[in-house]
Coordinates of C-alpha atoms in Angstrom, one line a residue:
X1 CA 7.2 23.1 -28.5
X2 CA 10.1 21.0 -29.2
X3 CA 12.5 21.2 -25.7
X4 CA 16.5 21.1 -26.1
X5 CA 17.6 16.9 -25.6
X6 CA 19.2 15.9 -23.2
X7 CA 19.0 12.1 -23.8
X8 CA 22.2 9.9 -22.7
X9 CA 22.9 6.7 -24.0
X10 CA 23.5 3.3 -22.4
X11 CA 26.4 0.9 -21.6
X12 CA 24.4 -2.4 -21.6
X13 CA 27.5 -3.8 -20.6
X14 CA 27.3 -3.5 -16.8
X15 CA 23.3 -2.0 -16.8
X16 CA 24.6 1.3 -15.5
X17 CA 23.0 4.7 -17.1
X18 CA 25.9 6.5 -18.8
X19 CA 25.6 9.9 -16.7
X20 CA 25.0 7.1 -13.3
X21 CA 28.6 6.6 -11.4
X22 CA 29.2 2.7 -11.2
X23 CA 29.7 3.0 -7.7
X24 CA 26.4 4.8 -7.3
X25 CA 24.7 1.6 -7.7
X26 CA 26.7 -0.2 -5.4
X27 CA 24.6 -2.3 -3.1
X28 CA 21.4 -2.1 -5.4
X29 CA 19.7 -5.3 -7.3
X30 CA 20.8 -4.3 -11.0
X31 CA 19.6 -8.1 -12.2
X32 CA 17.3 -10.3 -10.1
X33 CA 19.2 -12.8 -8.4
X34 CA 19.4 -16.4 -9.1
X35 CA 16.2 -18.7 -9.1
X36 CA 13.7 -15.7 -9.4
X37 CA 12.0 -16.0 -12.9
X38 CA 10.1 -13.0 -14.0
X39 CA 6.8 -13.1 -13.5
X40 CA 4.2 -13.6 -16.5
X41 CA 3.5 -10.0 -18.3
X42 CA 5.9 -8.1 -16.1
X43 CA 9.8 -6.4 -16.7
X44 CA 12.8 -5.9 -14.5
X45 CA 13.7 -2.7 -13.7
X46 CA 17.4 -2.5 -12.9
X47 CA 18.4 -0.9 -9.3
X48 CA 19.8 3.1 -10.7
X49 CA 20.3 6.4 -9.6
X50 CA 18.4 8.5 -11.0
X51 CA 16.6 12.2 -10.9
X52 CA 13.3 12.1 -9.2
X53 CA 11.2 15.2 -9.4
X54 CA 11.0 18.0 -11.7
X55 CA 13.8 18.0 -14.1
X56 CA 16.1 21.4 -14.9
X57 CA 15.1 21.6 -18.6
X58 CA 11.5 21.0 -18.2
X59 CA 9.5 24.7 -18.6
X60 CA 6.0 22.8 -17.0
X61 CA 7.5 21.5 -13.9
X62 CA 5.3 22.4 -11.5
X63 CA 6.3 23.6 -7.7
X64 CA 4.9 20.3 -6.2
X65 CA 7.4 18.3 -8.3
X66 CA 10.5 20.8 -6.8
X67 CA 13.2 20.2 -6.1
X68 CA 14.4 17.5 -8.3
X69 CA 16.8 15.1 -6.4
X70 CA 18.6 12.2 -6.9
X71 CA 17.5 8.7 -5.9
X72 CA 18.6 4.9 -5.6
X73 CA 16.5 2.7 -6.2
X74 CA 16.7 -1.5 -6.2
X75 CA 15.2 -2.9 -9.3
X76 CA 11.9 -4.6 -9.1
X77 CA 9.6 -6.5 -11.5
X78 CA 6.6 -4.0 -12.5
X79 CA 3.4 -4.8 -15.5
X80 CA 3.8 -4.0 -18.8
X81 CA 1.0 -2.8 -19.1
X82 CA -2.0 -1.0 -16.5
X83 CA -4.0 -3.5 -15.2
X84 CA -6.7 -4.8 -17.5
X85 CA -10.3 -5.3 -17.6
X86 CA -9.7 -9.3 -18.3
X87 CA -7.1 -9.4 -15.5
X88 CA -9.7 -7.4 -12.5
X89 CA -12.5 -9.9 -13.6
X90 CA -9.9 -12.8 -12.9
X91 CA -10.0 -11.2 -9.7
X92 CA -13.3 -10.5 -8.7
X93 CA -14.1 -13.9 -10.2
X94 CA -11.8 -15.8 -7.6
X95 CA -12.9 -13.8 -4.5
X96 CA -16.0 -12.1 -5.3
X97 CA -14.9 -8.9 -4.3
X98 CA -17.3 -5.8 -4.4
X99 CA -15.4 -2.6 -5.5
X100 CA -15.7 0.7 -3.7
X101 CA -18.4 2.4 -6.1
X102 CA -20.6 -0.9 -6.3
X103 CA -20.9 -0.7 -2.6
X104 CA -23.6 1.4 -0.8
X105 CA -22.8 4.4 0.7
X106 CA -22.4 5.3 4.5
X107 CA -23.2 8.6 5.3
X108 CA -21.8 8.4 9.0
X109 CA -18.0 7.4 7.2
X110 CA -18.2 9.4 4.5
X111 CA -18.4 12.7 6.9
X112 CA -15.8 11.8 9.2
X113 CA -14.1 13.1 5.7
X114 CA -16.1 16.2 5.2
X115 CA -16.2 19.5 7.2
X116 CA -18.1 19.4 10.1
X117 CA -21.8 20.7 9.8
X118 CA -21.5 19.4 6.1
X119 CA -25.3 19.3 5.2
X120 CA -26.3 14.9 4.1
X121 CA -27.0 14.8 0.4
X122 CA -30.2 13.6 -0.2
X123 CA -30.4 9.8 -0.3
X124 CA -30.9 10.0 -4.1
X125 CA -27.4 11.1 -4.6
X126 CA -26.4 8.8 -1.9
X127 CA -25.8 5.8 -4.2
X128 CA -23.0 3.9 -5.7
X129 CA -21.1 5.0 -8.3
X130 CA -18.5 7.1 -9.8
X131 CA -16.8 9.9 -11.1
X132 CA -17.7 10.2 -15.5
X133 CA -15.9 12.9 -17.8
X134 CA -18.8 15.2 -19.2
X135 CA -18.0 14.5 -23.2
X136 CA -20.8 16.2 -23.9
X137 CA -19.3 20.0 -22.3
X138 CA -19.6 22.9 -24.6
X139 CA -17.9 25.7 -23.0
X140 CA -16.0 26.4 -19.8
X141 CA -16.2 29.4 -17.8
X142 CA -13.9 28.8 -14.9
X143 CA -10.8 26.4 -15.4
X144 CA -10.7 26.3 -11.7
X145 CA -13.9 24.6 -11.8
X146 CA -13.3 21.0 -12.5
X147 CA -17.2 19.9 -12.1
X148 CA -17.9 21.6 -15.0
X149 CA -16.4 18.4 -16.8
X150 CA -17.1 15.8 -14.2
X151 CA -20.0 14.2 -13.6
X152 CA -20.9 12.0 -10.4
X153 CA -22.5 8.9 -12.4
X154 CA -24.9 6.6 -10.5
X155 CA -24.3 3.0 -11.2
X156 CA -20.9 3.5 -12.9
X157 CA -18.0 1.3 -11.8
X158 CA -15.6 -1.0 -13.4
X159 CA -18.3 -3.3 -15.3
X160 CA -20.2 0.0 -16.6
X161 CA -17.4 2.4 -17.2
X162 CA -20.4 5.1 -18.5
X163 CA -23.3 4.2 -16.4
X164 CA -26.1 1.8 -16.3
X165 CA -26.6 -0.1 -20.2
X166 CA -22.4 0.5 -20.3
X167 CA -20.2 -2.4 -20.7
X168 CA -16.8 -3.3 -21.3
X169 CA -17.4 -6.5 -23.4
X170 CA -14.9 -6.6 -26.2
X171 CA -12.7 -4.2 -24.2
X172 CA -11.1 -7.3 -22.0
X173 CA -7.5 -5.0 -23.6
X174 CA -8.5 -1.8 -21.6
X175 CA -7.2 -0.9 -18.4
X176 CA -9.6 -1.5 -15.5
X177 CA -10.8 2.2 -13.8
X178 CA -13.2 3.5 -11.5
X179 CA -10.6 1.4 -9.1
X180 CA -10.2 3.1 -5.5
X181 CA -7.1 2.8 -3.7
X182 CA -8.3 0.3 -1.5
X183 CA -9.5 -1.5 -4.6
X184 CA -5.8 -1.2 -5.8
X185 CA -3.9 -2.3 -2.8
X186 CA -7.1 -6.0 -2.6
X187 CA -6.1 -6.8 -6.6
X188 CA -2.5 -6.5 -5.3
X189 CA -3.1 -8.9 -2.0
X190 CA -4.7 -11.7 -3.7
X191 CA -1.7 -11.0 -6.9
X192 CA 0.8 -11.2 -4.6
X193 CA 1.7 -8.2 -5.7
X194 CA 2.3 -4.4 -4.8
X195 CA 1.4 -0.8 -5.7
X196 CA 4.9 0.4 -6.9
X197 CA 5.9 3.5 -5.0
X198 CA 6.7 7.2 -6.6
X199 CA 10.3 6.5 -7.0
X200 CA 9.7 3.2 -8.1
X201 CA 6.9 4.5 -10.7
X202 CA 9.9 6.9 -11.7
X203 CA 12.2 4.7 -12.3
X204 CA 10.6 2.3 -14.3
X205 CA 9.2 5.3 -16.4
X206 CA 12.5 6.7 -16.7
X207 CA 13.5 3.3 -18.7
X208 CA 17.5 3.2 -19.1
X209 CA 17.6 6.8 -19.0
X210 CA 17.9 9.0 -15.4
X211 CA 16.8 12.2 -16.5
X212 CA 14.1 12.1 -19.3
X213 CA 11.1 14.8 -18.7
X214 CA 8.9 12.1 -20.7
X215 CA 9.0 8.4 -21.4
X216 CA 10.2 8.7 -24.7
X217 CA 13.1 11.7 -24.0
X218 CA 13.0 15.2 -23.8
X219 CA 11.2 15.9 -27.7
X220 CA 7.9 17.3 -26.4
X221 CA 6.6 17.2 -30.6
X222 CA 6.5 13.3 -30.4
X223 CA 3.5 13.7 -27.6
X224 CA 0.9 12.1 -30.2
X225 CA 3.2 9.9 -31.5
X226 CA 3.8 8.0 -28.4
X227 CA 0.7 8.7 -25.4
X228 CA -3.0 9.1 -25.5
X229 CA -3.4 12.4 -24.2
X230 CA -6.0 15.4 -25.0
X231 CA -5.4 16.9 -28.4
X232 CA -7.0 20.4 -29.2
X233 CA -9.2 22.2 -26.8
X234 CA -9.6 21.0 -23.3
X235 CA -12.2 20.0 -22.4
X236 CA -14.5 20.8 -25.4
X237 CA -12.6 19.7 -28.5
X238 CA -10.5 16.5 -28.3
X239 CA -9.7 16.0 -31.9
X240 CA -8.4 12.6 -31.8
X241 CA -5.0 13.1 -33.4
X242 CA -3.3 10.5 -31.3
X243 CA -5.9 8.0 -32.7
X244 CA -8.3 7.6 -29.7
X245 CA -10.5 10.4 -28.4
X246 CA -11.0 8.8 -24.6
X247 CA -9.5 5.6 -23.1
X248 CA -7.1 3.3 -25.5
X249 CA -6.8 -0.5 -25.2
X250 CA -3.1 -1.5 -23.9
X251 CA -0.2 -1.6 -26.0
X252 CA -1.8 0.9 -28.3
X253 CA 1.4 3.4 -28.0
X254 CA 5.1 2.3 -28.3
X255 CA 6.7 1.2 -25.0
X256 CA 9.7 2.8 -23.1
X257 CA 13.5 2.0 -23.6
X258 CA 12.5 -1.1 -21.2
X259 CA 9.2 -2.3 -22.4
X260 CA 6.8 -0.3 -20.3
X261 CA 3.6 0.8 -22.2
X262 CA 1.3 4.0 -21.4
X263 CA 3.0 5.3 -18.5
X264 CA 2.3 8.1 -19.9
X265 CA -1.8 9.2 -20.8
X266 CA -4.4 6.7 -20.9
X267 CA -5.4 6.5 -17.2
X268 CA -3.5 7.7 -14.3
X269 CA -2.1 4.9 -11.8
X270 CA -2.4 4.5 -8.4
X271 CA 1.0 4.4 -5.9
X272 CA 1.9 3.5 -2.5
X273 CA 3.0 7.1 -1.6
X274 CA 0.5 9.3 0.3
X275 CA 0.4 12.7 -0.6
X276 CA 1.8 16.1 0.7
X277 CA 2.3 19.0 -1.1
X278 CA 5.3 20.5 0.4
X279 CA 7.4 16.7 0.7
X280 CA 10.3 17.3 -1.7
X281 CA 11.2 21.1 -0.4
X282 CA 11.6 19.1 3.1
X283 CA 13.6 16.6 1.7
X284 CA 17.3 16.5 2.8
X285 CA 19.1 16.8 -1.2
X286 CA 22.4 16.7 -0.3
X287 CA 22.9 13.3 -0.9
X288 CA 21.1 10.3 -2.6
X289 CA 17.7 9.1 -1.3
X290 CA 17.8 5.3 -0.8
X291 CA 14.7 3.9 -1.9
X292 CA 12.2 6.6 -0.7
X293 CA 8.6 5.6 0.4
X294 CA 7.2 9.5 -0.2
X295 CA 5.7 11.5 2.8
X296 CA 4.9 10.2 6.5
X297 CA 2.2 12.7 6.7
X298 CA -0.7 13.8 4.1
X299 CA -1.1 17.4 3.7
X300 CA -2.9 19.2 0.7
X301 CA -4.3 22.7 1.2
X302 CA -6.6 22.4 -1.1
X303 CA -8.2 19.3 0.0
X304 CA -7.3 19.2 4.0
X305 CA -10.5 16.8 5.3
X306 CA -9.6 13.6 2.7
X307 CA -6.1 11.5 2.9
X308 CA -4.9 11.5 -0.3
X309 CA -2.6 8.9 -2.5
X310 CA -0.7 9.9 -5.4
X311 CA -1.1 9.3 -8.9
X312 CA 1.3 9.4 -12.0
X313 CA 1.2 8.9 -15.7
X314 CA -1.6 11.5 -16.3
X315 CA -4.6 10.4 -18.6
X316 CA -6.1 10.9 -21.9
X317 CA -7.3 13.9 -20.3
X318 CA -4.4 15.7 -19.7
X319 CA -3.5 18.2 -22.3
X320 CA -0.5 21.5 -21.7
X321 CA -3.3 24.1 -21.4
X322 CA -4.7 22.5 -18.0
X323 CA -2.0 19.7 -16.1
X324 CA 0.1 18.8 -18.5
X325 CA 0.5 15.4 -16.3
X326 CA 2.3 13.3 -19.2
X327 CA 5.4 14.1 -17.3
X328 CA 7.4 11.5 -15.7
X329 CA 7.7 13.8 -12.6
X330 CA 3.9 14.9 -12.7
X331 CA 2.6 14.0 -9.3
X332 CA -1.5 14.8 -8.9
X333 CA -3.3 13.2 -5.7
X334 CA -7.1 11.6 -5.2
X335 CA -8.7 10.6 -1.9
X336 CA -8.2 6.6 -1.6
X337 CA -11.8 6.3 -1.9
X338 CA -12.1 7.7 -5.2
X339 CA -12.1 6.2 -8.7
X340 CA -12.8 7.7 -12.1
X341 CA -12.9 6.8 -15.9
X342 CA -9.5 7.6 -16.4
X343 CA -7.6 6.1 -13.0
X344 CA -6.5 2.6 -13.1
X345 CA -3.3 1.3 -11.8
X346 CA -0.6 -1.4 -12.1
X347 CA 1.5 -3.2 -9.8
X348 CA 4.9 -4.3 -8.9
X349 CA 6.8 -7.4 -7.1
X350 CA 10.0 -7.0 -5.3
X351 CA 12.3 -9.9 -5.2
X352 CA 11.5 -10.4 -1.3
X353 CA 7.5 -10.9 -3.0
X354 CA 9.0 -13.4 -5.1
X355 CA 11.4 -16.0 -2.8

């Protein structure tokens, strides 16, 4: 399917997006001021308005991501790249921290979460682990029914992506998953660093441009050319077109207009926003948003016992048949105690971080 462009050019005279009114930007941080250097392995992202949400050409938008509406944002520094498996060992090695799925389970927390009267697992499925994609699924008789491709993994976590005998030596270049929110949010402490939020995550995506569906434009044909996503049958045929039939190391697919790489497919990455279904239809559109901070309240009908976070960039799981989450205003949401093969994250510093 190859959508209608829409792409706008540049002035990199003054940093302003071409369809972005000069005095739009008034008052936001287009450059970092003097005596802030950028910080090793990270870009700027200049302060813009921009279109957060579902854009009008965009066919998969989905009503979660409606209405579209214009923000302002201050530019930040934000990675590259997700967070790597070299650079969460750094980590762990300087504080000895114990993720979420290497630590043992506590029934009495876990089912202030749960409906009440939820029956205790036995206490052989009561141990650490992790969510694992099924690769081995033949067929799939409800689409509804996402365990049919996800299996709960004892021992799997960040060191054994797959399970006990997994490793990730010679894959220091991957991003880092099986990473909880509250996994996220200690990396980002000891970093001195932050989970971006939505609109931040946006706007980086978004690159110089203020209304792109994807990273790359508005040319949905070039998906293999620039993400790892799912290519052929989800979720029993992945034939690999994009080069990689799972997770990719960094810097495997071309970056953004700015420099940013995988923001869209490969893993999905954690934000700062919590998550509630209905939050843009309450929003107030008539005039720009000023640096948003998403919802004050959680609410997702389909999950109402679990606080959820939200999550962008999709993974190389997503594929138009099922979520079609490569888009830049694809929003999905995960209890902050979850983590999975295919959910990582990366962070951000503001200049106030920084001085």
């Amino acid at each position: 399917m190859l959508l209608n462009s829409c792409n706008s050019k540049t002035s990199h005279k003054d940093n302003t997006p071409e369809n972005t009114s000069p005095t739009e930007n008034i008052g936001l941080l287009l450059t970092p001021p003097e005596g802030i250097t950028t910080p090793e392995g990270m870009i700027w992202v200049p302060g813009k308005a921009f279109v957060q949400g579902a854009k009008t050409n965009d066919p998969m938008a989905m009503p979660r991501e409606k209405p579209g509406h214009k923000v302002l944002v201050d530019g930040f520094f934000m990675d590259a790249t997700e967070v790597t498996n070299a650079q969460f060992k750094k980590f762990v090695e300087a504080t000895n921290y114990v993720t979420v799925a290497e630590r043992p389970i506590d029934w009495e927390e876990m089912k202030k979460d749960l409906p009440a009267g939820t029956p205790k697992p036995p206490d052989s499925v009561l141990q650490p682990g992790s969510l694992v994609f099924n690769k081995n699924v033949k067929a799939v008789v409800n689409m509804n029914n996402y365990s049919q491709w996800w299996t709960w993994k004892i021992g799997a976590n960040w060191r054994q992506p797959y399970g006990p005998g997994s490793s990730i030596k010679g894959k220091e270049d991957y991003p880092v998953v099986h990473i909880a929110y509250q996994d996220a949010v200690a990396y980002c402490k000891w970093a001195n660093r932050k989970l971006p939020t939505e609109a931040q995550w946006e706007s980086a995506a978004q690159g110089n441009k203020t209304d792109n569906i994807f990273t790359w434009g508005n040319d949905a044909s070039q998906l293999s050319a620039q993400s790892n996503t799912w290519e052929g049958t989800f979720p029993t045929q992945n034939t690999g077109v994009d080069g990689f039939t799972y997770i990719a190391p960094v810097k495997s697919f071309p970056p953004n207009d700015l420099g940013f790489y995988e923001m869209a497919g490969n893993v999905w990455e954690w934000t700062a926003d919590l998550y509630n279904h209905n939050h843009y239809k309450q929003l107030d559109t008539t005039k720009p948003i000023i640096n948003p901070t998403g919802a004050s309240t959680y609410f997702n009908p389909q999950s109402p016992y679990q606080i959820e976070m939200i999550m962008k960039g999709g993974s190389f799981l997503c594929h138009a048949s099922y979520c079609a989450s490569y888009r830049i205003s694809a929003r999905m949401s995960t209890s902050k105690d979850s983590g999975s093969d295919h959910l990582g994250f990366r962070t951000i510093a503001t200049v106030d971080l920084l001085k």
